[in-house]
Amino acid sequence: MPPNLMPAFHFRTLNFEARALDDGGRTVAIVTKRGSVDWLLAGAVDAGPRIASIFKETHLGYVLGLKFDLHFPDLTSTYDPVHKEFEPLQCEILDGGAQAAVSVASRSADGNWRGFHRAVMHLSPATGRYEWALETRLTCCAAKPTALSWIEYNNVIPANTGLCFLHAELKRYNRTLMVDRDGTVWDFPHQHLMHYSAARKIQPLRFARGALAGFFGEPLNPVVIVDETPLEPDWKICDMFFDLHCGARPCETVAPGTEYTWRYRIVYLDAAESAPYVEKARWIPLTAEDYRRYHYPCLSLGRNDFSKHVRIDEADDSSGFRPDPPLRVWDRQAGPEGKGALRIAHDLPRETVWTAEPPSLIPASRKLMFRALARTLDVSGKGFFLRVRVSRWVWHPEPHTEYREIVQTVPLTGTTDWVPVETPVLTFKEDDPDACVWIELVLDGSGTGWLTDLGVNMQGIEEEVPVAPKAPVRPVFTPA
């Protein structure tokens, strides 16, 4: 290895009890006390900052590089971060600074499971890129055999993949590739509407030792390579963030004292190393039922008249509205020009909420507002309106989600022609990561409401955004 590429790793303490792993005056990775690693630099010659502090303990929306976990995010078939009790983070410098190691021990709140993760970073002399070698151990401490349908031992999230349709131009990776036990490479294009696990696209595949899965679409592509596994490997892909859930398929019950150990690597592949996978990749098969179930009205940045649906057969960063007749209907002939509209209708007073899925993270330093055209027929009660809720991930005192802001258009009642409606402006500051917007169409009462031409206006915080009037004038109603 050339002398100028010899690493000289060292750790620094940051705020929130996090550690920075530095090399040559640059921060290569950040490790939080809860066992989240944010890997910033892929190679020894890459330029990068020396991080002085972080906004918060790493979460889905605040990922500066490539995020992975040093704990068990999931020990069931649902996402439930059961490993909440952690021993102090251990950081070591090995081989005179040539390697850096991080280890975290944890256990589940019910005491049935004990976990241990160790990650060692080194610099590959062949590629000049940093690599992580990980060992993960899970021990069953239960007093009796315990049912376990799936084990998730890590979760990998590239930077910017969680930004969804509101900032898709920043997202670097556009597909996940997986290699099954027969050597077939399967291509899962990034799109939000068809959850690959819920649609049972991954479950029929079989994996073995040596399995590889990762994100592709850039000159450098991060992948996970499973070198040793006690159980058949498995993967899941989130439909919102595209995070890669690294898992295994256990037997139905696990006996007390059973211990499982995984050894795997997280590395970057350059264009030449990625080419054999990309060139022979096969798209997952889609059926007529997939098209029927997952083609929803399209919602993207800009003006949306709902005249088209989201594509599920290619990479697509749109969100969409899932119809649910007869309450929630995609009326393709409605709208001022007959281009399409969303319709909510019911005779009895009730609240029906139609949420665009998935929600979307908002980058920091942005202003956001929504405009649309709406009309109503015999609407009584609170009315028909567009609502936007903002959620944020909060770490303390316990990790949880909070809804702090809710804005909405002026509710329409009675019978109206097509009228413009708009929400107040939402502002997201520079130090405001993990803000997630939930766009909802609401009919609270009875009658019928339509909405179309939904304009999504997002600009930099320094740019001018037209501000909604402080006291919007209610529309003039027309006779039914």
Tab-separated table of C-alpha atoms in Angstrom:
chain	number	residue	atom	x	y	z
A	1	MET	CA	0.000	0.000	0.000
A	2	PRO	CA	1.434	3.445	-0.869
A	3	PRO	CA	2.581	5.307	2.277
A	4	ASN	CA	0.203	8.199	1.672
A	5	LEU	CA	-2.736	5.777	1.838
A	6	MET	CA	-1.760	4.246	5.162
A	7	PRO	CA	-4.627	5.098	7.539
A	8	ALA	CA	-4.075	6.682	10.924
A	9	PHE	CA	-7.453	6.179	12.587
A	10	HIS	CA	-8.376	7.834	15.862
A	11	PHE	CA	-11.602	8.516	17.767
A	12	ARG	CA	-12.926	11.847	19.079
A	13	THR	CA	-15.865	12.471	21.417
A	14	LEU	CA	-18.751	14.518	19.987
A	15	ASN	CA	-21.984	15.801	21.468
A	16	PHE	CA	-24.778	13.356	22.364
A	17	GLU	CA	-22.005	11.005	23.566
A	18	ALA	CA	-21.237	10.117	19.939
A	19	ARG	CA	-17.755	9.362	18.593
A	20	ALA	CA	-16.115	10.570	15.400
A	21	LEU	CA	-13.726	8.213	13.638
A	22	ASP	CA	-11.124	10.352	11.870
A	23	ASP	CA	-8.337	9.667	9.400
A	24	GLY	CA	-6.007	12.352	8.077
A	25	GLY	CA	-8.027	15.230	9.501
A	26	ARG	CA	-11.279	14.003	7.912
A	27	THR	CA	-14.217	12.309	9.621
A	28	VAL	CA	-14.671	8.873	8.110
A	29	ALA	CA	-17.611	7.775	10.269
A	30	ILE	CA	-19.736	8.746	13.269
A	31	VAL	CA	-20.869	6.230	15.891
A	32	THR	CA	-23.659	7.051	18.353
A	33	LYS	CA	-24.026	5.614	21.816
A	34	ARG	CA	-27.098	3.664	20.657
A	35	GLY	CA	-25.084	1.776	18.070
A	36	SER	CA	-25.799	3.650	14.839
A	37	VAL	CA	-22.908	4.148	12.426
A	38	ASP	CA	-22.966	6.956	9.856
A	39	TRP	CA	-20.186	6.190	7.341
A	40	LEU	CA	-19.208	9.403	5.540
A	41	LEU	CA	-16.161	8.606	3.373
A	42	ALA	CA	-15.783	5.673	1.001
A	43	GLY	CA	-12.112	6.087	0.077
A	44	ALA	CA	-8.803	7.203	1.522
A	45	VAL	CA	-8.336	9.917	-1.109
A	46	ASP	CA	-11.850	11.325	-0.748
A	47	ALA	CA	-12.165	14.888	0.491
A	48	GLY	CA	-14.385	15.431	3.487
A	49	PRO	CA	-14.936	17.624	6.547
A	50	ARG	CA	-13.843	17.116	10.108
A	51	ILE	CA	-17.190	16.927	11.864
A	52	ALA	CA	-17.286	19.064	15.021
A	53	SER	CA	-20.818	18.168	16.160
A	54	ILE	CA	-24.004	16.481	14.975
A	55	PHE	CA	-27.598	17.670	14.958
A	56	LYS	CA	-28.953	14.549	16.598
A	57	GLU	CA	-28.340	10.867	17.133
A	58	THR	CA	-28.472	9.300	13.678
A	59	HIS	CA	-31.899	8.431	12.351
A	60	LEU	CA	-33.477	7.797	8.949
A	61	GLY	CA	-33.605	11.387	7.762
A	62	TYR	CA	-30.290	12.519	9.201
A	63	VAL	CA	-27.842	10.317	7.315
A	64	LEU	CA	-24.669	12.035	6.124
A	65	GLY	CA	-23.154	8.975	4.480
A	66	LEU	CA	-24.149	5.306	4.752
A	67	LYS	CA	-25.979	4.263	7.916
A	68	PHE	CA	-25.963	0.832	9.548
A	69	ASP	CA	-26.750	-0.524	13.002
A	70	LEU	CA	-24.764	-2.135	15.786
A	71	HIS	CA	-27.853	-3.598	17.401
A	72	PHE	CA	-30.780	-5.811	16.446
A	73	PRO	CA	-33.486	-3.585	14.948
A	74	ASP	CA	-35.978	-6.434	14.617
A	75	LEU	CA	-36.452	-9.873	16.159
A	76	THR	CA	-39.983	-10.441	14.914
A	77	SER	CA	-41.889	-10.176	11.656
A	78	THR	CA	-42.658	-6.504	12.311
A	79	TYR	CA	-40.387	-3.512	12.782
A	80	ASP	CA	-39.948	-3.257	16.548
A	81	PRO	CA	-36.602	-2.014	17.911
A	82	VAL	CA	-36.584	-4.399	20.849
A	83	HIS	CA	-32.913	-3.924	21.719
A	84	LYS	CA	-33.215	-0.785	23.831
A	85	GLU	CA	-30.821	-1.510	26.679
A	86	PHE	CA	-27.202	-0.922	25.701
A	87	GLU	CA	-23.906	-1.335	27.456
A	88	PRO	CA	-21.361	1.484	26.986
A	89	LEU	CA	-19.937	1.820	23.481
A	90	GLN	CA	-16.427	0.394	23.159
A	91	CYS	CA	-14.003	2.001	20.673
A	92	GLU	CA	-10.508	0.680	19.930
A	93	ILE	CA	-7.608	1.611	17.670
A	94	LEU	CA	-5.739	-1.462	16.397
A	95	ASP	CA	-2.456	-2.089	14.577
A	96	GLY	CA	-1.063	1.316	15.352
A	97	GLY	CA	-3.999	3.121	13.738
A	98	ALA	CA	-4.379	0.862	10.694
A	99	GLN	CA	-7.729	-0.443	11.966
A	100	ALA	CA	-10.556	0.878	14.147
A	101	ALA	CA	-13.054	-1.275	16.032
A	102	VAL	CA	-16.418	-0.474	17.583
A	103	SER	CA	-18.404	-2.903	19.717
A	104	VAL	CA	-21.784	-2.673	21.396
A	105	ALA	CA	-23.590	-5.168	23.639
A	106	SER	CA	-27.349	-4.957	24.085
A	107	ARG	CA	-30.321	-6.885	25.324
A	108	SER	CA	-34.050	-6.830	24.718
A	109	ALA	CA	-36.352	-5.120	27.184
A	110	ASP	CA	-37.990	-8.446	28.094
A	111	GLY	CA	-34.598	-10.042	28.797
A	112	ASN	CA	-35.141	-12.881	26.323
A	113	TRP	CA	-32.373	-11.878	23.926
A	114	ARG	CA	-28.809	-10.686	24.250
A	115	GLY	CA	-26.923	-9.176	21.322
A	116	PHE	CA	-23.349	-8.259	20.516
A	117	HIS	CA	-22.035	-6.352	17.489
A	118	ARG	CA	-18.430	-5.673	16.555
A	119	ALA	CA	-17.427	-3.676	13.477
A	120	VAL	CA	-13.827	-3.269	12.345
A	121	MET	CA	-12.826	-0.712	9.707
A	122	HIS	CA	-9.718	-1.060	7.588
A	123	LEU	CA	-8.422	0.256	4.293
A	124	SER	CA	-8.281	-2.198	1.401
A	125	PRO	CA	-4.790	-2.135	-0.153
A	126	ALA	CA	-6.263	-3.365	-3.442
A	127	THR	CA	-8.889	-0.648	-3.868
A	128	GLY	CA	-7.874	2.220	-1.581
A	129	ARG	CA	-11.405	2.177	-0.145
A	130	TYR	CA	-12.488	1.758	3.446
A	131	GLU	CA	-14.314	-1.456	4.367
A	132	TRP	CA	-16.196	-2.700	7.418
A	133	ALA	CA	-15.967	-6.279	8.688
A	134	LEU	CA	-18.765	-7.088	11.116
A	135	GLU	CA	-19.535	-9.865	13.559
A	136	THR	CA	-22.990	-10.083	15.075
A	137	ARG	CA	-23.996	-12.518	17.797
A	138	LEU	CA	-27.491	-13.244	19.123
A	139	THR	CA	-28.142	-15.368	22.203
A	140	CYS	CA	-31.508	-16.634	23.396
A	141	CYS	CA	-31.793	-16.046	27.158
A	142	ALA	CA	-35.449	-17.042	27.483
A	143	ALA	CA	-36.479	-19.639	30.037
A	144	LYS	CA	-38.414	-21.655	27.448
A	145	PRO	CA	-38.444	-22.136	23.668
A	146	THR	CA	-39.342	-18.845	22.003
A	147	ALA	CA	-41.169	-18.372	18.717
A	148	LEU	CA	-39.210	-16.367	16.173
A	149	SER	CA	-40.330	-15.884	12.567
A	150	TRP	CA	-37.549	-13.580	11.348
A	151	ILE	CA	-34.266	-12.156	12.592
A	152	GLU	CA	-33.010	-8.765	11.497
A	153	TYR	CA	-29.390	-8.340	12.497
A	154	ASN	CA	-28.646	-5.097	10.656
A	155	ASN	CA	-30.236	-2.344	8.585
A	156	VAL	CA	-28.366	-0.379	5.912
A	157	ILE	CA	-29.486	3.016	4.602
A	158	PRO	CA	-27.635	5.058	1.949
A	159	ALA	CA	-27.678	8.843	2.173
A	160	ASN	CA	-30.663	10.629	0.607
A	161	THR	CA	-32.681	7.507	-0.190
A	162	GLY	CA	-35.345	8.551	2.320
A	163	LEU	CA	-36.145	11.871	0.721
A	164	CYS	CA	-38.971	10.454	-1.419
A	165	PHE	CA	-40.708	12.499	-4.065
A	166	LEU	CA	-40.084	15.925	-2.550
A	167	HIS	CA	-36.368	15.822	-3.164
A	168	ALA	CA	-35.797	12.901	-5.487
A	169	GLU	CA	-33.109	14.691	-7.478
A	170	LEU	CA	-30.668	14.292	-4.577
A	171	LYS	CA	-31.141	10.540	-4.273
A	172	ARG	CA	-28.152	8.746	-5.751
A	173	TYR	CA	-29.213	5.098	-5.897
A	174	ASN	CA	-32.129	3.893	-8.015
A	175	ARG	CA	-32.237	0.115	-7.480
A	176	THR	CA	-31.463	-2.690	-5.053
A	177	LEU	CA	-29.771	-5.804	-6.439
A	178	MET	CA	-29.776	-9.195	-4.674
A	179	VAL	CA	-27.914	-12.382	-5.572
A	180	ASP	CA	-29.746	-15.622	-4.770
A	181	ARG	CA	-28.159	-19.005	-3.990
A	182	ASP	CA	-28.131	-19.980	-7.698
A	183	GLY	CA	-26.197	-16.852	-8.644
A	184	THR	CA	-29.176	-15.078	-10.221
A	185	VAL	CA	-29.092	-11.303	-9.727
A	186	TRP	CA	-32.520	-9.828	-9.019
A	187	ASP	CA	-33.255	-6.175	-9.743
A	188	PHE	CA	-35.663	-4.272	-7.470
A	189	PRO	CA	-36.172	-0.757	-8.926
A	190	HIS	CA	-36.715	1.907	-6.282
A	191	GLN	CA	-40.357	2.894	-6.207
A	192	HIS	CA	-42.545	3.694	-3.237
A	193	LEU	CA	-45.897	2.145	-4.055
A	194	MET	CA	-45.286	-1.590	-4.176
A	195	HIS	CA	-43.700	-2.818	-0.948
A	196	TYR	CA	-41.603	-5.765	-2.130
A	197	SER	CA	-42.074	-7.704	1.089
A	198	ALA	CA	-45.818	-7.118	1.295
A	199	ALA	CA	-46.119	-8.071	-2.379
A	200	ARG	CA	-44.138	-11.249	-1.657
A	201	LYS	CA	-41.427	-10.577	-4.214
A	202	ILE	CA	-38.483	-11.479	-1.975
A	203	GLN	CA	-39.961	-14.396	-0.003
A	204	PRO	CA	-39.922	-16.893	-2.925
A	205	LEU	CA	-36.200	-16.303	-3.475
A	206	ARG	CA	-33.670	-18.495	-1.700
A	207	PHE	CA	-30.323	-17.256	-0.429
A	208	ALA	CA	-27.174	-18.900	0.916
A	209	ARG	CA	-23.757	-18.120	2.344
A	210	GLY	CA	-22.030	-15.579	0.145
A	211	ALA	CA	-25.291	-13.723	-0.505
A	212	LEU	CA	-24.849	-10.146	-1.699
A	213	ALA	CA	-27.329	-7.289	-1.697
A	214	GLY	CA	-26.892	-3.567	-2.083
A	215	PHE	CA	-27.730	-0.264	-3.726
A	216	PHE	CA	-26.783	0.457	-7.343
A	217	GLY	CA	-26.917	3.425	-9.678
A	218	GLU	CA	-23.752	5.395	-8.882
A	219	PRO	CA	-20.025	5.001	-9.651
A	220	LEU	CA	-19.564	3.632	-6.118
A	221	ASN	CA	-22.239	1.246	-4.850
A	222	PRO	CA	-22.548	0.031	-1.228
A	223	VAL	CA	-23.238	-3.686	-0.730
A	224	VAL	CA	-23.543	-6.183	2.111
A	225	ILE	CA	-21.750	-9.521	1.630
A	226	VAL	CA	-22.672	-12.364	4.008
A	227	ASP	CA	-19.559	-14.496	4.584
A	228	GLU	CA	-20.832	-16.728	7.415
A	229	THR	CA	-24.392	-17.333	8.531
A	230	PRO	CA	-25.958	-19.976	10.804
A	231	LEU	CA	-29.351	-19.640	9.089
A	232	GLU	CA	-30.612	-19.025	5.578
A	233	PRO	CA	-30.029	-15.343	4.741
A	234	ASP	CA	-32.952	-13.107	3.891
A	235	TRP	CA	-33.580	-9.461	3.027
A	236	LYS	CA	-36.351	-6.876	3.156
A	237	ILE	CA	-36.663	-3.532	1.382
A	238	CYS	CA	-38.599	-0.655	2.909
A	239	ASP	CA	-40.980	1.035	0.483
A	240	MET	CA	-40.353	4.467	1.999
A	241	PHE	CA	-36.634	4.734	2.692
A	242	PHE	CA	-35.399	1.783	0.577
A	243	ASP	CA	-33.302	0.702	3.540
A	244	LEU	CA	-31.897	-2.803	3.224
A	245	HIS	CA	-32.975	-4.991	6.140
A	246	CYS	CA	-30.385	-7.749	6.614
A	247	GLY	CA	-32.052	-10.802	8.082
A	248	ALA	CA	-32.308	-14.560	8.376
A	249	ARG	CA	-35.029	-17.191	8.332
A	250	PRO	CA	-34.931	-19.162	11.608
A	251	CYS	CA	-36.811	-22.267	12.618
A	252	GLU	CA	-40.209	-21.713	14.204
A	253	THR	CA	-38.882	-21.811	17.779
A	254	VAL	CA	-35.497	-21.073	19.300
A	255	ALA	CA	-34.306	-23.099	22.287
A	256	PRO	CA	-32.892	-21.387	25.401
A	257	GLY	CA	-29.134	-20.953	25.152
A	258	THR	CA	-29.087	-20.996	21.346
A	259	GLU	CA	-26.469	-18.671	19.902
A	260	TYR	CA	-26.272	-17.430	16.328
A	261	THR	CA	-23.258	-15.634	14.825
A	262	TRP	CA	-23.083	-13.752	11.528
A	263	ARG	CA	-19.927	-12.485	9.823
A	264	TYR	CA	-20.359	-10.085	6.942
A	265	ARG	CA	-18.849	-7.083	5.200
A	266	ILE	CA	-20.114	-3.693	4.069
A	267	VAL	CA	-18.056	-2.395	1.154
A	268	TYR	CA	-18.279	-0.135	-1.890
A	269	LEU	CA	-17.999	-1.532	-5.415
A	270	ASP	CA	-16.716	0.683	-8.205
A	271	ALA	CA	-18.128	0.712	-11.746
A	272	ALA	CA	-15.989	-2.208	-12.943
A	273	GLU	CA	-16.828	-4.339	-9.898
A	274	SER	CA	-20.526	-3.464	-10.181
A	275	ALA	CA	-20.823	-4.135	-13.914
A	276	PRO	CA	-21.155	-7.973	-13.722
A	277	TYR	CA	-24.121	-7.614	-11.366
A	278	VAL	CA	-25.816	-4.818	-13.288
A	279	GLU	CA	-25.374	-6.449	-16.701
A	280	LYS	CA	-26.954	-9.772	-15.786
A	281	ALA	CA	-29.623	-8.476	-13.399
A	282	ARG	CA	-33.193	-9.681	-13.978
A	283	TRP	CA	-36.162	-7.579	-12.971
A	284	ILE	CA	-38.503	-9.158	-10.493
A	285	PRO	CA	-41.600	-10.559	-12.219
A	286	LEU	CA	-44.750	-8.455	-12.124
A	287	THR	CA	-48.263	-9.797	-12.565
A	288	ALA	CA	-51.581	-8.376	-13.654
A	289	GLU	CA	-52.598	-8.426	-9.993
A	290	ASP	CA	-49.580	-6.266	-9.128
A	291	TYR	CA	-50.684	-3.661	-11.624
A	292	ARG	CA	-54.246	-3.779	-10.337
A	293	ARG	CA	-53.230	-3.387	-6.696
A	294	TYR	CA	-50.308	-0.980	-6.869
A	295	HIS	CA	-50.998	1.525	-9.647
A	296	TYR	CA	-52.308	4.492	-7.643
A	297	PRO	CA	-52.871	8.126	-8.639
A	298	CYS	CA	-49.470	9.765	-8.960
A	299	LEU	CA	-48.215	12.439	-6.560
A	300	SER	CA	-44.907	14.107	-7.406
A	301	LEU	CA	-43.217	17.459	-6.966
A	302	GLY	CA	-45.042	20.028	-9.091
A	303	ARG	CA	-48.628	20.047	-10.388
A	304	ASN	CA	-50.672	16.856	-10.053
A	305	ASP	CA	-53.962	16.552	-11.933
A	306	PHE	CA	-54.154	12.802	-11.216
A	307	SER	CA	-54.458	11.907	-14.880
A	308	LYS	CA	-51.797	9.193	-14.576
A	309	HIS	CA	-50.623	6.544	-12.173
A	310	VAL	CA	-47.290	5.751	-10.599
A	311	ARG	CA	-45.093	3.314	-12.512
A	312	ILE	CA	-44.351	0.119	-10.620
A	313	ASP	CA	-42.182	-1.460	-13.323
A	314	GLU	CA	-39.282	0.993	-13.053
A	315	ALA	CA	-37.532	3.283	-10.588
A	316	ASP	CA	-40.130	5.857	-9.547
A	317	ASP	CA	-39.901	8.394	-6.729
A	318	SER	CA	-43.543	9.374	-6.739
A	319	SER	CA	-45.941	8.814	-3.903
A	320	GLY	CA	-49.571	7.913	-4.488
A	321	PHE	CA	-53.126	7.745	-3.187
A	322	ARG	CA	-54.426	4.198	-2.748
A	323	PRO	CA	-58.098	4.050	-3.857
A	324	ASP	CA	-60.580	2.328	-1.576
A	325	PRO	CA	-63.992	2.312	-3.303
A	326	PRO	CA	-66.635	3.447	-2.686
A	327	LEU	CA	-65.298	5.934	-0.095
A	328	ARG	CA	-61.991	6.867	-1.755
A	329	VAL	CA	-62.147	6.837	-5.554
A	330	TRP	CA	-59.784	7.888	-8.323
A	331	ASP	CA	-62.258	9.647	-10.618
A	332	ARG	CA	-60.374	9.748	-13.915
A	333	GLN	CA	-63.060	11.786	-15.713
A	334	ALA	CA	-63.443	14.489	-13.052
A	335	GLY	CA	-61.604	17.781	-12.791
A	336	PRO	CA	-62.042	21.096	-14.615
A	337	GLU	CA	-60.691	19.610	-17.849
A	338	GLY	CA	-61.730	16.035	-17.215
A	339	LYS	CA	-58.159	14.984	-16.437
A	340	GLY	CA	-58.819	13.314	-13.136
A	341	ALA	CA	-59.486	14.017	-9.471
A	342	LEU	CA	-59.579	12.347	-6.079
A	343	ARG	CA	-63.087	11.852	-4.687
A	344	ILE	CA	-64.278	11.126	-1.171
A	345	ALA	CA	-67.994	10.458	-0.640
A	346	HIS	CA	-70.261	9.106	2.094
A	347	ASP	CA	-73.860	9.717	3.138
A	348	LEU	CA	-73.517	9.480	6.902
A	349	PRO	CA	-71.461	11.965	8.966
A	350	ARG	CA	-67.986	10.603	9.596
A	351	GLU	CA	-64.321	11.452	9.049
A	352	THR	CA	-62.565	9.865	6.086
A	353	VAL	CA	-58.862	10.522	5.633
A	354	TRP	CA	-57.059	9.689	2.375
A	355	THR	CA	-53.300	9.771	2.966
A	356	ALA	CA	-50.658	9.882	0.241
A	357	GLU	CA	-48.268	7.006	0.763
A	358	PRO	CA	-45.564	6.883	1.697
A	359	PRO	CA	-44.928	10.132	3.592
A	360	SER	CA	-41.908	12.123	2.547
A	361	LEU	CA	-38.917	13.472	4.418
A	362	ILE	CA	-38.149	17.166	4.001
A	363	PRO	CA	-34.555	18.306	3.542
A	364	ALA	CA	-33.405	21.023	5.916
A	365	SER	CA	-33.548	24.725	4.920
A	366	ARG	CA	-36.748	24.429	2.889
A	367	LYS	CA	-40.157	26.078	2.672
A	368	LEU	CA	-43.131	24.021	1.588
A	369	MET	CA	-46.712	24.787	0.671
A	370	PHE	CA	-49.562	23.122	-1.203
A	371	ARG	CA	-52.197	24.501	-3.568
A	372	ALA	CA	-55.078	22.645	-5.191
A	373	LEU	CA	-58.493	22.936	-6.793
A	374	ALA	CA	-61.419	21.469	-4.872
A	375	ARG	CA	-65.185	21.288	-5.184
A	376	THR	CA	-67.970	19.872	-3.037
A	377	LEU	CA	-71.492	18.540	-3.334
A	378	ASP	CA	-73.857	18.707	-0.333
A	379	VAL	CA	-71.036	18.619	2.212
A	380	SER	CA	-72.108	19.124	5.819
A	381	GLY	CA	-70.138	18.989	9.055
A	382	LYS	CA	-66.612	20.332	9.422
A	383	GLY	CA	-66.072	20.086	5.678
A	384	PHE	CA	-63.718	18.972	2.940
A	385	PHE	CA	-60.057	20.062	3.124
A	386	LEU	CA	-56.404	19.242	2.483
A	387	ARG	CA	-54.325	18.647	5.611
A	388	VAL	CA	-50.560	18.322	6.080
A	389	ARG	CA	-49.129	16.852	9.268
A	390	VAL	CA	-45.428	17.076	10.125
A	391	SER	CA	-43.830	14.351	12.229
A	392	ARG	CA	-40.332	14.275	13.688
A	393	TRP	CA	-38.243	11.547	15.264
A	394	VAL	CA	-37.278	12.446	18.839
A	395	TRP	CA	-34.684	10.493	20.810
A	396	HIS	CA	-35.298	11.653	24.368
A	397	PRO	CA	-36.417	10.600	26.879
A	398	GLU	CA	-37.166	7.529	24.737
A	399	PRO	CA	-37.097	7.254	20.930
A	400	HIS	CA	-40.533	8.211	19.606
A	401	THR	CA	-42.399	10.135	16.895
A	402	GLU	CA	-44.016	13.500	17.588
A	403	TYR	CA	-46.527	15.481	15.501
A	404	ARG	CA	-45.822	19.138	16.233
A	405	GLU	CA	-47.284	20.954	13.221
A	406	ILE	CA	-50.562	20.565	11.377
A	407	VAL	CA	-51.705	22.921	8.622
A	408	GLN	CA	-54.773	22.699	6.419
A	409	THR	CA	-56.776	24.525	3.799
A	410	VAL	CA	-60.021	26.295	4.692
A	411	PRO	CA	-62.710	23.554	4.879
A	412	LEU	CA	-65.344	23.652	2.141
A	413	THR	CA	-68.986	22.949	2.950
A	414	GLY	CA	-72.198	22.964	1.005
A	415	THR	CA	-71.987	22.820	-2.787
A	416	THR	CA	-69.215	24.664	-4.619
A	417	ASP	CA	-67.738	24.909	-8.069
A	418	TRP	CA	-63.992	24.336	-8.511
A	419	VAL	CA	-62.218	26.776	-6.213
A	420	PRO	CA	-58.540	27.257	-5.305
A	421	VAL	CA	-57.374	26.217	-1.851
A	422	GLU	CA	-53.931	26.465	-0.271
A	423	THR	CA	-52.133	25.648	2.952
A	424	PRO	CA	-50.012	28.015	5.029
A	425	VAL	CA	-46.270	27.820	4.401
A	426	LEU	CA	-44.271	25.268	6.406
A	427	THR	CA	-40.668	26.211	7.197
A	428	PHE	CA	-37.933	23.670	7.906
A	429	LYS	CA	-34.755	25.159	9.351
A	430	GLU	CA	-31.158	24.118	8.787
A	431	ASP	CA	-31.019	22.162	12.050
A	432	ASP	CA	-34.359	20.416	11.459
A	433	PRO	CA	-33.609	16.864	10.206
A	434	ASP	CA	-36.085	13.965	10.192
A	435	ALA	CA	-39.101	16.161	9.414
A	436	CYS	CA	-41.647	13.997	7.583
A	437	VAL	CA	-44.833	15.264	5.912
A	438	TRP	CA	-48.081	13.337	5.709
A	439	ILE	CA	-50.345	14.711	2.967
A	440	GLU	CA	-54.004	13.976	3.679
A	441	LEU	CA	-57.290	14.649	1.948
A	442	VAL	CA	-60.097	14.812	4.541
A	443	LEU	CA	-63.892	14.736	4.426
A	444	ASP	CA	-65.208	15.328	7.950
A	445	GLY	CA	-68.993	15.151	7.714
A	446	SER	CA	-71.133	13.883	4.851
A	447	GLY	CA	-71.430	14.566	1.130
A	448	THR	CA	-68.906	14.430	-1.716
A	449	GLY	CA	-65.636	16.265	-2.264
A	450	TRP	CA	-63.181	16.297	-5.180
A	451	LEU	CA	-59.583	17.521	-5.323
A	452	THR	CA	-57.239	17.951	-8.295
A	453	ASP	CA	-54.326	20.064	-9.563
A	454	LEU	CA	-52.472	19.527	-6.310
A	455	GLY	CA	-49.431	21.773	-6.573
A	456	VAL	CA	-46.453	20.902	-4.390
A	457	ASN	CA	-44.227	23.963	-4.038
A	458	MET	CA	-40.870	23.431	-2.291
A	459	GLN	CA	-38.087	25.985	-2.384
A	460	GLY	CA	-34.896	26.819	-0.567
A	461	ILE	CA	-35.454	28.774	2.600
A	462	GLU	CA	-33.634	31.764	1.117
A	463	GLU	CA	-36.001	31.924	-1.872
A	464	GLU	CA	-39.320	33.700	-2.027
A	465	VAL	CA	-42.366	31.525	-1.420
A	466	PRO	CA	-45.803	33.104	-1.882
A	467	VAL	CA	-47.380	33.253	1.551
A	468	ALA	CA	-50.982	32.174	1.990
A	469	PRO	CA	-53.332	34.997	3.083
A	470	LYS	CA	-53.683	35.255	6.846
A	471	ALA	CA	-57.479	35.275	6.596
A	472	PRO	CA	-58.485	33.346	3.451
A	473	VAL	CA	-61.822	34.306	2.013
A	474	ARG	CA	-64.331	31.441	2.113
A	475	PRO	CA	-65.572	30.426	-1.351
A	476	VAL	CA	-68.952	31.620	-2.543
A	477	PHE	CA	-71.355	28.693	-2.525
A	478	THR	CA	-73.603	27.915	-5.453
A	479	PRO	CA	-76.993	26.234	-5.150
A	480	ALA	CA	-77.008	22.437	-5.323
